[in-house]
XYZ file of C-alpha atoms in Angstrom:
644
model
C -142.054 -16.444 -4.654
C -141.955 -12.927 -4.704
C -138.370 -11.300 -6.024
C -136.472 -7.847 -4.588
C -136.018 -5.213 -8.108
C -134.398 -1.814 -8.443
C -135.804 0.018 -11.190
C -134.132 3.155 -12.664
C -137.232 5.754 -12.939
C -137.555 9.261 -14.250
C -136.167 11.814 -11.724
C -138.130 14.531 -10.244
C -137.348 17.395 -8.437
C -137.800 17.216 -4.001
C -137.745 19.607 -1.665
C -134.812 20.538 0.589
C -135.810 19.130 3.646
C -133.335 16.509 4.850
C -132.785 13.481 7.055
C -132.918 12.530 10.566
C -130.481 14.024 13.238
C -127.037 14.934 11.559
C -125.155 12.618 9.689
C -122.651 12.801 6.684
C -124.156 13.583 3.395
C -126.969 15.004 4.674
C -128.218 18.608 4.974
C -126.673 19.870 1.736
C -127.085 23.631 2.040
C -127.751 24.258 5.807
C -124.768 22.801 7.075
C -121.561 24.923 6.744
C -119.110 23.217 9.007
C -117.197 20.779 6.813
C -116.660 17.067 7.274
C -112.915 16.298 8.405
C -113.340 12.700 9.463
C -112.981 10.246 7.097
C -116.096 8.891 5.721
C -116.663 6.079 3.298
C -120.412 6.031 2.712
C -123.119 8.819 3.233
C -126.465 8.876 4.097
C -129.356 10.335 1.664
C -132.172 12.673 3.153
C -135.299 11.389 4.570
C -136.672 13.183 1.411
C -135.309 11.437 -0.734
C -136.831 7.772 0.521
C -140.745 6.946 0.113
C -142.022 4.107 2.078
C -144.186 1.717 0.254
C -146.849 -0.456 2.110
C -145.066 -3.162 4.469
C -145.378 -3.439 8.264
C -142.839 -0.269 8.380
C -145.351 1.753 6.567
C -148.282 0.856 8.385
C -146.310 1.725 11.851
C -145.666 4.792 10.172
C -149.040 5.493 9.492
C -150.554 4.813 12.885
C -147.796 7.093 14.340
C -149.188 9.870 12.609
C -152.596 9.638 13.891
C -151.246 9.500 17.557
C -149.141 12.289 17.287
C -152.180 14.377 15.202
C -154.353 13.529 17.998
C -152.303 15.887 20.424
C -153.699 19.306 20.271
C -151.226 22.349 19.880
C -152.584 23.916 23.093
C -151.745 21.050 25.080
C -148.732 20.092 24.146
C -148.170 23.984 24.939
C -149.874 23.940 28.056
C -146.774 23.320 30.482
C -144.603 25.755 28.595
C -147.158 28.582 28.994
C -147.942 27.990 31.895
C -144.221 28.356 33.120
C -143.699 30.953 31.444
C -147.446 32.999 32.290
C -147.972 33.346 28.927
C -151.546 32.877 28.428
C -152.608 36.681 29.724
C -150.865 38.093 26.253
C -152.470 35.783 24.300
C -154.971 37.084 21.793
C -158.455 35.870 23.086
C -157.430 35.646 27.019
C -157.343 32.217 28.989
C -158.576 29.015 27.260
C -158.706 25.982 29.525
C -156.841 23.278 28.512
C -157.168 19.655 28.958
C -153.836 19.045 30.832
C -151.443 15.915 29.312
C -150.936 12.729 32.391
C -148.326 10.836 33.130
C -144.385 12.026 32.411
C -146.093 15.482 30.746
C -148.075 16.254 34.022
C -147.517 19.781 35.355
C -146.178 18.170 38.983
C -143.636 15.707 36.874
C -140.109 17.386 36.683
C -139.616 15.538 33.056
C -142.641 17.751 31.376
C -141.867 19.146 28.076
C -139.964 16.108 26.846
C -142.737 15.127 24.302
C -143.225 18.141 22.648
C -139.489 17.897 21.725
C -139.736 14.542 20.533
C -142.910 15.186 18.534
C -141.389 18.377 16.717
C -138.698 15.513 15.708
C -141.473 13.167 14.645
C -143.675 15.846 12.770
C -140.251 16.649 10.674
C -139.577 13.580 9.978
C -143.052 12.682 8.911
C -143.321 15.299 6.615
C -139.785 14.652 5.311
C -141.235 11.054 4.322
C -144.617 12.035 3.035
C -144.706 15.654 1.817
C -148.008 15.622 3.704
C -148.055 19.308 4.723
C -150.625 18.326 8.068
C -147.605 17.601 9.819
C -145.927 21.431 8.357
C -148.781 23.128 9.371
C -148.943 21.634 13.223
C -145.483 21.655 13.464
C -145.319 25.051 12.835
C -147.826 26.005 15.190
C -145.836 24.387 18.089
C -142.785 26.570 16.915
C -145.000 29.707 16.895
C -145.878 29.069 20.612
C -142.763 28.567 21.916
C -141.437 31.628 20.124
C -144.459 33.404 22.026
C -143.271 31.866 25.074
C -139.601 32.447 24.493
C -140.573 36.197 23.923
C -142.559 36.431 27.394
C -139.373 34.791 28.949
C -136.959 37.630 27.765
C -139.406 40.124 29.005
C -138.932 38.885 31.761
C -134.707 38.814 31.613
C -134.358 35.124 31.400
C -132.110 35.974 28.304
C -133.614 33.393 25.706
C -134.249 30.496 28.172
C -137.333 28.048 26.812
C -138.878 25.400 28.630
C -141.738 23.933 30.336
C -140.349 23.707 33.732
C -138.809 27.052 35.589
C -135.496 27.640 35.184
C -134.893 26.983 38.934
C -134.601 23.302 38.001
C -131.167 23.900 36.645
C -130.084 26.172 39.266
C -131.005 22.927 41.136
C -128.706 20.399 39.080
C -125.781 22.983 38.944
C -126.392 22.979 43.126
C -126.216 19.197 43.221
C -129.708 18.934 44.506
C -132.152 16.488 43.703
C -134.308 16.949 40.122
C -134.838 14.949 37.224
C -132.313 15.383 34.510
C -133.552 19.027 33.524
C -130.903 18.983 30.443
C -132.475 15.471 29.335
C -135.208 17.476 28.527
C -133.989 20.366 27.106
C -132.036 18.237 24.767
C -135.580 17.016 23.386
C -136.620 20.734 23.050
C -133.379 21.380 21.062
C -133.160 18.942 19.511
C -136.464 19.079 17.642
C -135.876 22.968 16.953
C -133.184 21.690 15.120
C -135.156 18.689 12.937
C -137.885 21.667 12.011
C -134.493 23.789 10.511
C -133.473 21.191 8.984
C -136.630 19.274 7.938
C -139.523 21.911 7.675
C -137.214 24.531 6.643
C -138.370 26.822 9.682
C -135.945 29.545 10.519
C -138.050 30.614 13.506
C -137.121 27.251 15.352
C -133.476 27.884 14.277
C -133.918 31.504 15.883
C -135.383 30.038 18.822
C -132.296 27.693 18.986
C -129.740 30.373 18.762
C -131.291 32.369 21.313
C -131.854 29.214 23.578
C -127.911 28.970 23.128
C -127.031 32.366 23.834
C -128.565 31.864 27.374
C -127.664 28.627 28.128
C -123.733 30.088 27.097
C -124.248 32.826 29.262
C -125.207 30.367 32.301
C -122.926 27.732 31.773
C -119.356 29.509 30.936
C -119.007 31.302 34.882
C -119.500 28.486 36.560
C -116.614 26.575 38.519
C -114.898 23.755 37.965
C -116.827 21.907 41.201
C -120.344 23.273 39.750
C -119.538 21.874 36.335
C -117.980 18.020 37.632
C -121.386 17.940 39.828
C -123.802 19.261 36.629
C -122.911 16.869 34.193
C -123.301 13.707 36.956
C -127.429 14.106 36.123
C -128.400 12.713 33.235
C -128.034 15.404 30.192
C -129.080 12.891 27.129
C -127.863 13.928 23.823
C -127.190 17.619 24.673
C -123.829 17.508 23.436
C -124.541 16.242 20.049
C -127.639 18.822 19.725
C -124.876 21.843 20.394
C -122.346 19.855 17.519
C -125.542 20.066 15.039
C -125.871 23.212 15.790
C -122.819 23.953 15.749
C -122.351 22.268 12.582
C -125.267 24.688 11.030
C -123.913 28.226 12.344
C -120.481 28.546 12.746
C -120.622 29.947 16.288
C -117.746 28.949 18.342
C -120.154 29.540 21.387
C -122.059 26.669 20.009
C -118.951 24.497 19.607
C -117.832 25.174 23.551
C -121.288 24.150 24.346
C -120.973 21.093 23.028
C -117.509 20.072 24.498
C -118.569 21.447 27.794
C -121.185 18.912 28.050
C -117.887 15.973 27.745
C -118.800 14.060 30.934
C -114.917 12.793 31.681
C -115.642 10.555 34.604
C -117.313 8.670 31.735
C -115.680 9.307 28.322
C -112.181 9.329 29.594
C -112.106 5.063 30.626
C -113.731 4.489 27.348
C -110.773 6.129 25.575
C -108.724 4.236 28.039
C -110.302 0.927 26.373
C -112.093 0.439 29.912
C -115.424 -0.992 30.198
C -116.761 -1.548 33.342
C -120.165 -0.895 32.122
C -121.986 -2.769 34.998
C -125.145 -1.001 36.698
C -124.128 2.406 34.443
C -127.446 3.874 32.676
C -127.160 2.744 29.422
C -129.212 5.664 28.053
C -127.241 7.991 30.210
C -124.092 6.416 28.393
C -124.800 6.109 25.014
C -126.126 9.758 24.040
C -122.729 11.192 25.307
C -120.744 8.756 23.057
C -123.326 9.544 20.171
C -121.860 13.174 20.724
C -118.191 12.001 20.514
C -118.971 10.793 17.431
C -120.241 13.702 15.796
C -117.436 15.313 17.221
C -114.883 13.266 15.381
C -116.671 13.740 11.523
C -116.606 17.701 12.872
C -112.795 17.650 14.114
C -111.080 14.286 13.163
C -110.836 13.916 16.402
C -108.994 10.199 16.379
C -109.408 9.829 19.848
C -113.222 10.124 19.890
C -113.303 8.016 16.525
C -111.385 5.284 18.806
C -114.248 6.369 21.962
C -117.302 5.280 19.764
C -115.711 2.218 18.458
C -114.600 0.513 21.422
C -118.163 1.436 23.151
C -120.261 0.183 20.332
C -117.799 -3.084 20.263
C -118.103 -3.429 23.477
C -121.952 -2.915 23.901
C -122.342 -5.270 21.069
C -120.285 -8.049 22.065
C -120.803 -8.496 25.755
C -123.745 -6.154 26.590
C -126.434 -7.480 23.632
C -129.572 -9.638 23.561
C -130.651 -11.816 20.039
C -132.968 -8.999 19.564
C -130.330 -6.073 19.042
C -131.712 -4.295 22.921
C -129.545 -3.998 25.690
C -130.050 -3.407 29.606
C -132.184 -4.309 32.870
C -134.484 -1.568 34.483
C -132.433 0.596 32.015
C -128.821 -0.796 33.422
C -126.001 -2.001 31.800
C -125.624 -5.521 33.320
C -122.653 -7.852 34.091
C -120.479 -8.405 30.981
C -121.311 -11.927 29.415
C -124.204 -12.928 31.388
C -126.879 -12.652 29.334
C -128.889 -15.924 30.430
C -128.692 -14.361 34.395
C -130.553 -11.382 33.069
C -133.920 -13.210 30.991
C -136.114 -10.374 33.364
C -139.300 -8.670 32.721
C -137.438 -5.039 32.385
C -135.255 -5.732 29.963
C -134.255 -3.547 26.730
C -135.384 -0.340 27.125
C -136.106 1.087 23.687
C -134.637 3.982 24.093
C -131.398 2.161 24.305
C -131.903 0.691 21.374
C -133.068 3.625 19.492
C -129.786 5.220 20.495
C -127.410 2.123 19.443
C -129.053 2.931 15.682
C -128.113 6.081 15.998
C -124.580 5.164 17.224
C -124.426 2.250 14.373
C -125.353 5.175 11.671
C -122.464 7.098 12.791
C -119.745 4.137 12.294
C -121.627 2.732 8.958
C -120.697 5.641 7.243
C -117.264 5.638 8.403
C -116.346 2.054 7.425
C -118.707 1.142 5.312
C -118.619 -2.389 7.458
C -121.650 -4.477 6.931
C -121.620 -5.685 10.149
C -123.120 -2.455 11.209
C -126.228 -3.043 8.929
C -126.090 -6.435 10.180
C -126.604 -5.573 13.875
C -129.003 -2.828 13.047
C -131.234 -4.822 10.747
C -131.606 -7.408 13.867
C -132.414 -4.804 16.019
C -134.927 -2.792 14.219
C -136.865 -5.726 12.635
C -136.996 -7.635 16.324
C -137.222 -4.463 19.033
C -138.129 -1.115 17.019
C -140.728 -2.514 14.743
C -142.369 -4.740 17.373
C -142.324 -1.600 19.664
C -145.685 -1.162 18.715
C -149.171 -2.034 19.205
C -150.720 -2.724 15.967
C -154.113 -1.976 17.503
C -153.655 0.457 19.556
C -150.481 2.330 18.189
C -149.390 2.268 21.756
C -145.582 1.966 22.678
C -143.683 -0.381 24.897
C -141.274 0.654 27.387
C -139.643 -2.451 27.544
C -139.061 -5.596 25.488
C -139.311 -8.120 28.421
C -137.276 -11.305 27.799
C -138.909 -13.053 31.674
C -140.442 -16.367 29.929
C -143.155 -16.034 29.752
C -143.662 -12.013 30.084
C -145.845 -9.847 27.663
C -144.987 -6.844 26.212
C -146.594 -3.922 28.171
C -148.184 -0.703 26.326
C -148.276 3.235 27.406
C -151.958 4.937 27.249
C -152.887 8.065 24.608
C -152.651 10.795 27.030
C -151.388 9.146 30.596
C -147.906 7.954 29.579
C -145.642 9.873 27.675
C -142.473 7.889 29.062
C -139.234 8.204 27.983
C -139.815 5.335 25.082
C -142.873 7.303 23.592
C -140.780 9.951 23.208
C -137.984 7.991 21.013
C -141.305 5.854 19.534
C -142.731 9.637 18.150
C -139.653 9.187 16.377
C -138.828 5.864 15.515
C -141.869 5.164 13.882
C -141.608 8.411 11.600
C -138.140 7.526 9.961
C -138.301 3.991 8.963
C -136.727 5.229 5.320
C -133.161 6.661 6.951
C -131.094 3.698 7.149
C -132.529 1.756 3.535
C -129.893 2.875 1.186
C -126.665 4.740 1.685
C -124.057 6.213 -1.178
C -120.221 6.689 -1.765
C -118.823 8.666 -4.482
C -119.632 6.096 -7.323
C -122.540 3.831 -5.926
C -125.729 3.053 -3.984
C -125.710 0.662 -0.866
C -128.586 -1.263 -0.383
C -128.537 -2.370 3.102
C -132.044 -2.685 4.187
C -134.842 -5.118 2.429
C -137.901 -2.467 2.743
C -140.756 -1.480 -0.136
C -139.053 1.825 -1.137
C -138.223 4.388 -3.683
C -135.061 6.301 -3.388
C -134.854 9.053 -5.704
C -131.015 10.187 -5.891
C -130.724 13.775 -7.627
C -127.392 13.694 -7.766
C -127.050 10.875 -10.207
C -130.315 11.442 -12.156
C -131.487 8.017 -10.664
C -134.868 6.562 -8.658
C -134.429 3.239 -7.312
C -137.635 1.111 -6.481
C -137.486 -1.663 -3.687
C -140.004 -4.418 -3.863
C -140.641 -7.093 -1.670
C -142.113 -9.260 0.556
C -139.096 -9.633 3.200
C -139.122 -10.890 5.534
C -142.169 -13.030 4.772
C -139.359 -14.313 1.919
C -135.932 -13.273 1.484
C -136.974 -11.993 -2.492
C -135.999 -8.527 -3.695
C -136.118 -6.759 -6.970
C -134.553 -3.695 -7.606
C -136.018 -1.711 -10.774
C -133.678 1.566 -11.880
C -135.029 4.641 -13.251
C -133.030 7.159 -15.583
C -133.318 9.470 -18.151
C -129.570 8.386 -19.454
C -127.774 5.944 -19.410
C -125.382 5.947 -15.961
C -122.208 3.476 -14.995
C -122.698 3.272 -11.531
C -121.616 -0.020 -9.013
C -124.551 -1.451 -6.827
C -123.670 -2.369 -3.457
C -126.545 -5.304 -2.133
C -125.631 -6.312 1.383
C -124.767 -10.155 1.694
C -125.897 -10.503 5.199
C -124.400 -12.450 7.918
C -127.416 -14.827 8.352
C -128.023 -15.549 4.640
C -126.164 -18.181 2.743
C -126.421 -19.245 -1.444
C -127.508 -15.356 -2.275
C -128.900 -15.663 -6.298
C -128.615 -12.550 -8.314
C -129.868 -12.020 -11.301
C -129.492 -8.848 -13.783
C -132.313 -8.526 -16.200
C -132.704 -12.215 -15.305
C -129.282 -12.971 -16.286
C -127.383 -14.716 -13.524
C -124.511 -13.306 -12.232
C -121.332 -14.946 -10.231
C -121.000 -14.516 -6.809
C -117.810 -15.115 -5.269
C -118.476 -12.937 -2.321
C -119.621 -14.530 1.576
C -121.622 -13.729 4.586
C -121.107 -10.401 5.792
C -120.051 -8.284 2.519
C -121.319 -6.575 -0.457
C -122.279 -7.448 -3.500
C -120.639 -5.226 -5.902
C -122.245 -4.664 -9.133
C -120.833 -2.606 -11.235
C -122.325 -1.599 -14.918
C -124.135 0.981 -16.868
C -127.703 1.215 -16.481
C -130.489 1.901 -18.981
C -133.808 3.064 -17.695
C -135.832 0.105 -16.838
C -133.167 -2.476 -15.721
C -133.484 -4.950 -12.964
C -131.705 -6.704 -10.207
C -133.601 -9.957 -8.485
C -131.894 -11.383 -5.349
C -132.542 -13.768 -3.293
C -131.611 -14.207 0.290
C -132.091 -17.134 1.408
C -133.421 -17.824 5.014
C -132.425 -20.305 7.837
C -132.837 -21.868 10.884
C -130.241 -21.180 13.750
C -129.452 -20.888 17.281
C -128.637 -17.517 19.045
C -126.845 -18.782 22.253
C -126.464 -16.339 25.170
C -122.936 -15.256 25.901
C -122.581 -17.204 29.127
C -124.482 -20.235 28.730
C -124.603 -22.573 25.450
C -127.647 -24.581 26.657
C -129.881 -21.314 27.005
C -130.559 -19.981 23.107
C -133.243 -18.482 20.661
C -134.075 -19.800 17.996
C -133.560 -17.496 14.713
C -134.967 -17.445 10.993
C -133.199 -15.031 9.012
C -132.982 -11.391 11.538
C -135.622 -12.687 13.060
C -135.944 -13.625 16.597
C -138.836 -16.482 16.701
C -140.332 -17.012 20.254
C -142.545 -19.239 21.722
C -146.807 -17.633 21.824
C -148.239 -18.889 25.072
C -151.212 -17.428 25.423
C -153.214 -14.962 27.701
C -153.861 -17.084 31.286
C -153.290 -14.792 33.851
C -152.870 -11.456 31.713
C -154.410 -8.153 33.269
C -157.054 -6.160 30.986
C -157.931 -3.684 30.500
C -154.318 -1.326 29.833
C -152.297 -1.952 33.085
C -151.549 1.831 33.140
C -155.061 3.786 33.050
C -153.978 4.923 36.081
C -152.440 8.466 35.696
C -150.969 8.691 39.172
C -148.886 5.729 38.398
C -146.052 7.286 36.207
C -143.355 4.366 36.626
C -145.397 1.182 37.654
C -144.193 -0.223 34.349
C -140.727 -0.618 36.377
C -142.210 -3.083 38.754
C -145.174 -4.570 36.747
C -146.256 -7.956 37.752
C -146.236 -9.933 34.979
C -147.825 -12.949 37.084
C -146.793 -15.671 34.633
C -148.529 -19.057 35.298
C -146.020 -21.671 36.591
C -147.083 -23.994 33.545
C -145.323 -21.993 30.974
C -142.904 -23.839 28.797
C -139.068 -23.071 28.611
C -137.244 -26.336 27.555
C -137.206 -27.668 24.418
C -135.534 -30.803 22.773
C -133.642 -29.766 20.194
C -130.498 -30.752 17.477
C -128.526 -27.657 17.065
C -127.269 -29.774 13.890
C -130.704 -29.774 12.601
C -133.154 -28.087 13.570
C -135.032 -28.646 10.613
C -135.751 -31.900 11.414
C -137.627 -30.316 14.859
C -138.909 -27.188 13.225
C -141.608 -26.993 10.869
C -143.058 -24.017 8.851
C -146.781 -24.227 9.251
C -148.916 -24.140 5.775
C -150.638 -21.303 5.358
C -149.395 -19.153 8.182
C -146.350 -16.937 6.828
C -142.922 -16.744 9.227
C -144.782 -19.002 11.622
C -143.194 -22.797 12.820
C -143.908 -25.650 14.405
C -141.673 -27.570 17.072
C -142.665 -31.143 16.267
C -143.667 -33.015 19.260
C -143.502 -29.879 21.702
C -146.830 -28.541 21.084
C -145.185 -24.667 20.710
C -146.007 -22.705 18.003
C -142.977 -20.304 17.081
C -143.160 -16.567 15.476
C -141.646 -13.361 14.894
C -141.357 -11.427 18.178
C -142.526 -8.674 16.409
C -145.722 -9.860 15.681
C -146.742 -10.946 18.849
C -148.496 -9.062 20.697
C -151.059 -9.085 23.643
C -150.189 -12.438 24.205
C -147.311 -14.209 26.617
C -143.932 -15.772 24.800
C -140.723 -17.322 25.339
C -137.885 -16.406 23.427
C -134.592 -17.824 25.362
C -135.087 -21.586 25.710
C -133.540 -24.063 28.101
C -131.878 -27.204 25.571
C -132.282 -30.675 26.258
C -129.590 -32.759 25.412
């Protein structure tokens, strides 16, 4: 069996790009607003981690070629042509092959992706230092200046977008449109990952002016037009005005940011309130996400309090085995999971949002059970997002038995969830290791190296996990350093081994901790752990007799074949923006959901198959159980009726 090793490796000097979105530690240099809440662990720059080959990688990789398969010009096209820019162009009009689906020029949503893939071209090149995803990257910044510039000519004061500005005057009416600030948020938000990442003060001046006019159009308005605003959907707008915020100084940017507080939502939350049911989760949690940042800017207590009681509350009562959350993008009824096994559950963007959430509280606490929960939900929903084949994205991760997971097109899509997959896929190394003052967290089992300036240390990850729960840690210095290393003790494994330079060491701590070691390195040493992996039962909330069965994180679920599947891709239709929402899944009335089972012992039901890593047997049931990450383009079962 293979083992986990950090080695201690000769540093070298990075770059100064840093890490996704805005979190403490990060940004050393571009951020001058101070931390004043109280932080316990920090997060290292996307820089600093380099992903070595493992299923994370290889999502990674495939990303990349999606997102470099995009042409400049037409993920331009919408902006331009809001803005007329093409007749000042040098070389006239150039016809463009126009983007489908949620990008079209008739959808109210367009513009959306080119935010989220300035996010994922940042955070690719953070991870890679491949300067392909600079040079495009920079392109799309140099067209929306060009755009931005038409727009002022024309006295719209710095406003940038690929929809007219008449959409907002819409919202701030009350009259129907489709969350215009949703999409600006995207817009912003990746002008603010190519600052931080790319190191391109052009998007940052595109920012600033985007924030001048959106200050001058927001601050007159009344009381009434503000209450009705903020009731359409706004995302994440609030924390991109904090970051910013957070990188300038400007008070205008901080007012921004509280203006967008939505009280008819925030204010029960800090009442401890959570009547959650039918909300839009990914309505809710951006605004929270912004609370958040505005307690590590402010030490605001109150929002610290917000955030904590939401993710507690999400968590406990809201929460599927995988780590998702939601039907048709819906909070449901609290603790009644097994009422809501549909074929529109989990929407990813959800979940990509709860990891950003979770980031926020690990580094307050320093709690493993944030790791815990985000480990199960990016190994079982994020990772498993993804086609393998095709690269394509899932909207949803469909819990019906018997469902299928269902994939967006290369140009006819562009959803909400290929948005947050340009990203997710692209930043696989943020959440691996983590630091205090003294020591390194290691709170993810990925192939990695961490190089940590700082400390004049590189720490490389090896494994196989979760294919076995081995890990060796090999450390690289050019001195000698007394440093403690923190190795999560998660809350599925039980008997951890660790060895130092294959010395065994005592553990005395249990489920849900950290392993504290604490010595001085030398270049070279090792740590080998070993995690052992088990068996369980995930029961839902509101029914013991309905559970998944577990190994490790992992969610294992039942394959069960094609019969009855459409092909080719259900969506090659580009009309048909949303018929994901109401997809017939047509699932054969012979699909098995019961299985005979001792929760005692499942071992003596549940058999690994030879040959066939992470894949089991249920003896006498004739279903074959894996990963629900792995499967894919194939029915499954993952929440089983027990038979006594």
């Amino acid at each position: 069996m293979k083992i986990i090793y950090i080695t201690l490796l000769s540093l070298f000097c990075c770059s100064t790009l840093t890490a996704q979105s805005v979190y403490p530690g990060q940004h050393k240099g571009k951020i001058k607003q101070p931390l004043n809440g109280e932080v316990k662990a920090y997060s290292f720059d996307l820089k600093d981690v380099r992903l070595l080959d493992s299923p994370f990688r290889q999502n990674m990789e495939r990303e990349s070629k999606w997102i470099l398969s995009l042409g400049v010009d037409r993920l331009l096209h919408s902006f331009r042509n809001t803005a007329g820019a093409y007749a000042g162009r040098e070389g006239g009009y150039m016809t463009v092959k126009k983007l489908g689906g949620w990008e079209s020029l008739d959808c109210e949503l367009r513009g959306h992706s080119t935010g989220h893939i300035l996010s994922g071209l940042a955070y690719l090149f953070a991870s890679t230092g491949d300067e392909r995803y600079k040079i495009k990257s920079d392109s799309i910044v140099k067209g929306l200046a060009e755009v931005q510039e038409v727009l002022i000519e024309n006295g719209q004061k710095g406003y940038i977008s690929a929809y007219p500005e008449n959409l907002i005057n819409r919202n701030i009416a009350g009259k129907s449109v489709w969350a215009p600030w949703y999409t600006l948020h995207k817009v912003y938000a990746g002008l603010i990952d190519q600052y931080l990442y790319c190191d391109n003060k052009d998007a940052l001046e595109i920012m600033q002016k985007a924030a001048s006019w959106a200050y001058q159009k927001l601050m007159p308005l009344s009381e009434e037009q503000h209450t009705i605003m903020l009731r359409n959907e706004f995302g994440g707008i609030n924390e991109a005005f904090y970051n910013l915020y957070a990188i300038t100084g400007n008070s205008e940017h901080k007012k921004l940011a509280e203006f967008f507080y939505h009280a008819a939502v925030i204010d029960p939350l800090a009442e401890h309130k959570a009547d959650l049911y039918f909300k839009h989760a990914n309505t809710f949690i951006p605004k929270v996400i912004g609370e958040a940042r505005n307690y590590e800017l402010h030490s605001s207590e109150r929002s610290k309090d917000i955030a904590n009681f939401f993710w507690n509350t999400v968590i406990d009562h809201q929460t599927y085995c995988t780590g998702g959350n939601s039907h048709k993008e819906k909070f449901i009824h609290s603790d009644s999971i097994s009422k809501n096994l549909t074929g529109y559950t989990q929407e990813t963007c959800n979940t990509n949002n709860m990891l950003k959430l979770t980031r926020h509280l690990f580094c307050w606490d320093a709690d493993p059970k944030y790791a815990d929960y985000y480990e199960r939900a990016l190994y079982n929903h994020i990772l498993g997002q993804q086609d393998p084949q095709s690269g394509m994205v899932a909207y949803f991760l469909p819990l019906l038995p018997g469902a299928h997971k269902v994939y967006s097109t290369p140009e006819n899509s562009f959803w909400c969830c290929v948005g947050t997959g340009f990203e997710n896929h692209a930043k696989y190394g943020e959440a691996i290791y983590y630091h205090d003052n003294n020591g390194l967290y290691v709170n993810l089992f990925i192939p990695s190296e961490l190089t940590w300036n700082e400390k004049g240390v590189k720490v490389k990850q090896e494994t196989d996990f979760p294919e076995n729960g081995n890990v060796r840690l090999t450390i690289s210095t050019d001195k000698n350093i007394k440093m403690p290393v923190y190795l999560r003790y998660p809350e599925w494994a039980k008997n951890v081994a660790v060895k130092v330079n294959g010395k065994k060491i005592n553990i005395k701590q249990t489920q849900s901790s950290y392993i504290s070691i604490d010595r001085t390195w030398k270049d070279g040493d090792q740590i080998e752990v070993n995690y052992p992996m088990n068996l369980y039962l995930a029961e839902t909330n509101d029914n013991p007799d309905k559970a998944a069965v577990m190994y490790g994180p992992l969610v294992l679920a039942g394959t069960m074949g094609t019969e009855g599947m459409k092909a080719p891709a259900p969506f090659s239709n580009p009309m048909l923006y949303n018929d994901y929402y109401t997809y017939d899944y047509n699932v054969p009335v012979s699909i098995k959901t019961e299985l005979s089972l001792n929760k005692k012992n499942l071992e003596q039901y549940i058999k690994p198959l030879a040959g066939s890593p992470l894949a089991f047997s249920v003896e006498k049931e004739n279903v074959r159980l894996e990963p629900i990450y792995k499967i894919h383009h194939q029915r499954y079962v993952v929440y089983w009726d027990l038979l006594k």
